[in-house]
Amino acid sequence: MRAQISSAILFAALVTVLAGASLGLAAAWGGTISLIAYAWGGFQVWLHPGNRAPERMAGAALRAEAGKVVIMLALFGLTFAKVPGLRELTHVVVLFLGFLLAQIAGWVQVARLDRRLGTGPDGQDD
């Protein structure tokens, strides 16, 4: 998540400098949506004490992924429903770019860790 936090902060700062505070906040909120969803997934898979049992790991992974999708959809839906200023095209584009950059940073970090640890795409040594 450090890579996601870094990319969200850097992109929000860049947008703020180039386009203003309103668009910078939209970029930061897009990255934050991704971070909140990833935090839920990480908690379900790695930190929840009941999910460490081998028979619960698969279910925990499914709950984590389903929860991430639901959280992302809910936060985007609430954002567009409750913040009228973010419905403008430029704000929507910056919001989704912030979200997408944080997502991509997370994917790249996972791929780098898999390669460094010598594990496969499923994250386990077979």
PDB file of C-alpha atoms in Angstrom:
ATOM      1  CA  MET A   1       0.000   0.000   0.000  1.00  0.00           C
ATOM      2  CA  ARG A   2       2.990   2.306   0.316  1.00  0.00           C
ATOM      3  CA  ALA A   3       3.296   2.412  -3.458  1.00  0.00           C
ATOM      4  CA  GLN A   4      -0.374   3.313  -3.752  1.00  0.00           C
ATOM      5  CA  ILE A   5      -0.138   6.027  -1.111  1.00  0.00           C
ATOM      6  CA  SER A   6       2.948   7.467  -2.782  1.00  0.00           C
ATOM      7  CA  SER A   7       1.400   7.488  -6.237  1.00  0.00           C
ATOM      8  CA  ALA A   8      -1.852   9.024  -4.949  1.00  0.00           C
ATOM      9  CA  ILE A   9      -0.007  11.804  -3.094  1.00  0.00           C
ATOM     10  CA  LEU A  10       2.354  12.548  -5.979  1.00  0.00           C
ATOM     11  CA  PHE A  11      -0.442  12.641  -8.558  1.00  0.00           C
ATOM     12  CA  ALA A  12      -2.637  14.826  -6.325  1.00  0.00           C
ATOM     13  CA  ALA A  13       0.258  17.229  -5.715  1.00  0.00           C
ATOM     14  CA  LEU A  14       1.048  17.404  -9.433  1.00  0.00           C
ATOM     15  CA  VAL A  15      -2.577  18.057 -10.337  1.00  0.00           C
ATOM     16  CA  THR A  16      -2.872  20.691  -7.606  1.00  0.00           C
ATOM     17  CA  VAL A  17       0.173  22.543  -8.900  1.00  0.00           C
ATOM     18  CA  LEU A  18      -0.888  22.334 -12.548  1.00  0.00           C
ATOM     19  CA  ALA A  19      -4.670  22.688 -12.353  1.00  0.00           C
ATOM     20  CA  GLY A  20      -5.715  23.908  -8.914  1.00  0.00           C
ATOM     21  CA  ALA A  21      -6.872  22.709  -5.537  1.00  0.00           C
ATOM     22  CA  SER A  22     -10.299  21.481  -6.643  1.00  0.00           C
ATOM     23  CA  LEU A  23      -8.874  19.067  -9.188  1.00  0.00           C
ATOM     24  CA  GLY A  24      -6.092  18.107  -6.759  1.00  0.00           C
ATOM     25  CA  LEU A  25      -8.699  17.061  -4.202  1.00  0.00           C
ATOM     26  CA  ALA A  26     -10.489  15.019  -6.862  1.00  0.00           C
ATOM     27  CA  ALA A  27      -7.212  13.244  -7.687  1.00  0.00           C
ATOM     28  CA  ALA A  28      -6.530  12.593  -4.010  1.00  0.00           C
ATOM     29  CA  TRP A  29     -10.039  11.228  -3.469  1.00  0.00           C
ATOM     30  CA  GLY A  30      -9.682   8.877  -6.457  1.00  0.00           C
ATOM     31  CA  GLY A  31      -6.503   7.421  -4.979  1.00  0.00           C
ATOM     32  CA  THR A  32      -8.133   7.219  -1.558  1.00  0.00           C
ATOM     33  CA  ILE A  33     -11.021   5.155  -2.927  1.00  0.00           C
ATOM     34  CA  SER A  34      -8.497   2.614  -4.170  1.00  0.00           C
ATOM     35  CA  LEU A  35      -6.635   2.663  -0.847  1.00  0.00           C
ATOM     36  CA  ILE A  36      -9.772   2.084   1.210  1.00  0.00           C
ATOM     37  CA  ALA A  37     -10.747  -0.887  -0.940  1.00  0.00           C
ATOM     38  CA  TYR A  38      -7.238  -2.372  -0.786  1.00  0.00           C
ATOM     39  CA  ALA A  39      -7.153  -1.892   2.990  1.00  0.00           C
ATOM     40  CA  TRP A  40     -10.343  -3.942   3.285  1.00  0.00           C
ATOM     41  CA  GLY A  41      -8.897  -6.674   1.082  1.00  0.00           C
ATOM     42  CA  GLY A  42      -5.643  -6.764   3.010  1.00  0.00           C
ATOM     43  CA  PHE A  43      -7.455  -6.979   6.309  1.00  0.00           C
ATOM     44  CA  GLN A  44      -9.634  -9.857   5.128  1.00  0.00           C
ATOM     45  CA  VAL A  45      -6.772 -11.876   3.671  1.00  0.00           C
ATOM     46  CA  TRP A  46      -3.863 -11.133   6.005  1.00  0.00           C
ATOM     47  CA  LEU A  47      -4.949  -9.505   9.256  1.00  0.00           C
ATOM     48  CA  HIS A  48      -8.307 -10.963  10.219  1.00  0.00           C
ATOM     49  CA  PRO A  49      -7.476 -13.554  12.925  1.00  0.00           C
ATOM     50  CA  GLY A  50     -10.207 -16.009  11.894  1.00  0.00           C
ATOM     51  CA  ASN A  51      -9.053 -16.154   8.282  1.00  0.00           C
ATOM     52  CA  ARG A  52      -5.599 -17.594   9.019  1.00  0.00           C
ATOM     53  CA  ALA A  53      -6.974 -21.109   9.239  1.00  0.00           C
ATOM     54  CA  PRO A  54      -6.254 -23.018   5.992  1.00  0.00           C
ATOM     55  CA  GLU A  55      -9.890 -24.010   5.514  1.00  0.00           C
ATOM     56  CA  ARG A  56     -10.950 -20.336   5.610  1.00  0.00           C
ATOM     57  CA  MET A  57      -8.291 -18.854   3.297  1.00  0.00           C
ATOM     58  CA  ALA A  58     -10.167 -19.355   0.034  1.00  0.00           C
ATOM     59  CA  GLY A  59     -13.349 -17.880   1.429  1.00  0.00           C
ATOM     60  CA  ALA A  60     -11.398 -14.954   2.866  1.00  0.00           C
ATOM     61  CA  ALA A  61      -9.880 -14.227  -0.542  1.00  0.00           C
ATOM     62  CA  LEU A  62     -13.312 -14.290  -2.172  1.00  0.00           C
ATOM     63  CA  ARG A  63     -14.772 -12.014   0.517  1.00  0.00           C
ATOM     64  CA  ALA A  64     -11.818  -9.676   0.119  1.00  0.00           C
ATOM     65  CA  GLU A  65     -12.240  -9.336  -3.645  1.00  0.00           C
ATOM     66  CA  ALA A  66     -16.022  -9.018  -3.483  1.00  0.00           C
ATOM     67  CA  GLY A  67     -15.707  -6.467  -0.698  1.00  0.00           C
ATOM     68  CA  LYS A  68     -13.186  -4.433  -2.678  1.00  0.00           C
ATOM     69  CA  VAL A  69     -15.554  -4.203  -5.640  1.00  0.00           C
ATOM     70  CA  VAL A  70     -18.536  -3.289  -3.452  1.00  0.00           C
ATOM     71  CA  ILE A  71     -16.530  -0.658  -1.573  1.00  0.00           C
ATOM     72  CA  MET A  72     -15.266   0.904  -4.808  1.00  0.00           C
ATOM     73  CA  LEU A  73     -18.729   1.010  -6.369  1.00  0.00           C
ATOM     74  CA  ALA A  74     -20.294   2.400  -3.187  1.00  0.00           C
ATOM     75  CA  LEU A  75     -17.674   5.130  -2.792  1.00  0.00           C
ATOM     76  CA  PHE A  76     -17.902   6.168  -6.443  1.00  0.00           C
ATOM     77  CA  GLY A  77     -21.690   6.143  -6.238  1.00  0.00           C
ATOM     78  CA  LEU A  78     -21.741   8.213  -3.048  1.00  0.00           C
ATOM     79  CA  THR A  79     -19.184  10.606  -4.475  1.00  0.00           C
ATOM     80  CA  PHE A  80     -21.192  11.338  -7.596  1.00  0.00           C
ATOM     81  CA  ALA A  81     -24.497  11.436  -5.702  1.00  0.00           C
ATOM     82  CA  LYS A  82     -23.409  13.723  -2.852  1.00  0.00           C
ATOM     83  CA  VAL A  83     -20.716  15.958  -4.398  1.00  0.00           C
ATOM     84  CA  PRO A  84     -22.184  17.795  -7.390  1.00  0.00           C
ATOM     85  CA  GLY A  85     -18.885  19.522  -8.193  1.00  0.00           C
ATOM     86  CA  LEU A  86     -17.281  16.165  -9.020  1.00  0.00           C
ATOM     87  CA  ARG A  87     -19.790  15.536 -11.809  1.00  0.00           C
ATOM     88  CA  GLU A  88     -17.985  17.914 -14.166  1.00  0.00           C
ATOM     89  CA  LEU A  89     -16.031  16.140 -16.894  1.00  0.00           C
ATOM     90  CA  THR A  90     -12.591  17.395 -15.847  1.00  0.00           C
ATOM     91  CA  HIS A  91     -13.183  16.370 -12.239  1.00  0.00           C
ATOM     92  CA  VAL A  92     -14.449  12.937 -13.281  1.00  0.00           C
ATOM     93  CA  VAL A  93     -11.401  12.354 -15.487  1.00  0.00           C
ATOM     94  CA  VAL A  94      -8.975  13.399 -12.738  1.00  0.00           C
ATOM     95  CA  LEU A  95     -10.859  11.332 -10.135  1.00  0.00           C
ATOM     96  CA  PHE A  96     -10.650   8.205 -12.266  1.00  0.00           C
ATOM     97  CA  LEU A  97      -7.009   8.867 -13.171  1.00  0.00           C
ATOM     98  CA  GLY A  98      -6.135   9.145  -9.485  1.00  0.00           C
ATOM     99  CA  PHE A  99      -7.986   5.907  -8.833  1.00  0.00           C
ATOM    100  CA  LEU A 100      -6.383   4.142 -11.790  1.00  0.00           C
ATOM    101  CA  LEU A 101      -2.850   5.229 -10.908  1.00  0.00           C
ATOM    102  CA  ALA A 102      -3.253   3.952  -7.358  1.00  0.00           C
ATOM    103  CA  GLN A 103      -4.635   0.648  -8.697  1.00  0.00           C
ATOM    104  CA  ILE A 104      -1.772   0.246 -11.151  1.00  0.00           C
ATOM    105  CA  ALA A 105       0.788   1.067  -8.441  1.00  0.00           C
ATOM    106  CA  GLY A 106      -0.722  -1.711  -6.301  1.00  0.00           C
ATOM    107  CA  TRP A 107      -0.611  -4.218  -9.151  1.00  0.00           C
ATOM    108  CA  VAL A 108       2.997  -3.338  -9.992  1.00  0.00           C
ATOM    109  CA  GLN A 109       4.043  -3.668  -6.345  1.00  0.00           C
ATOM    110  CA  VAL A 110       2.420  -7.111  -6.072  1.00  0.00           C
ATOM    111  CA  ALA A 111       4.129  -8.231  -9.277  1.00  0.00           C
ATOM    112  CA  ARG A 112       7.499  -6.983  -8.016  1.00  0.00           C
ATOM    113  CA  LEU A 113       7.055  -8.789  -4.702  1.00  0.00           C
ATOM    114  CA  ASP A 114       6.053 -12.020  -6.478  1.00  0.00           C
ATOM    115  CA  ARG A 115       9.130 -11.831  -8.687  1.00  0.00           C
ATOM    116  CA  ARG A 116      11.446 -11.011  -5.788  1.00  0.00           C
ATOM    117  CA  LEU A 117      10.094 -13.832  -3.649  1.00  0.00           C
ATOM    118  CA  GLY A 118      10.171 -16.285  -6.531  1.00  0.00           C
ATOM    119  CA  THR A 119       6.515 -17.166  -6.199  1.00  0.00           C
ATOM    120  CA  GLY A 120       3.977 -17.596  -8.947  1.00  0.00           C
ATOM    121  CA  PRO A 121       1.043 -15.346  -9.761  1.00  0.00           C
ATOM    122  CA  ASP A 122      -1.031 -17.027  -7.040  1.00  0.00           C
ATOM    123  CA  GLY A 123       1.495 -15.951  -4.404  1.00  0.00           C
ATOM    124  CA  GLN A 124       2.305 -19.420  -3.128  1.00  0.00           C
ATOM    125  CA  ASP A 125       5.281 -21.700  -3.484  1.00  0.00           C
ATOM    126  CA  ASP A 126       4.064 -24.939  -5.059  1.00  0.00           C
TER     127      ASP A 126
END
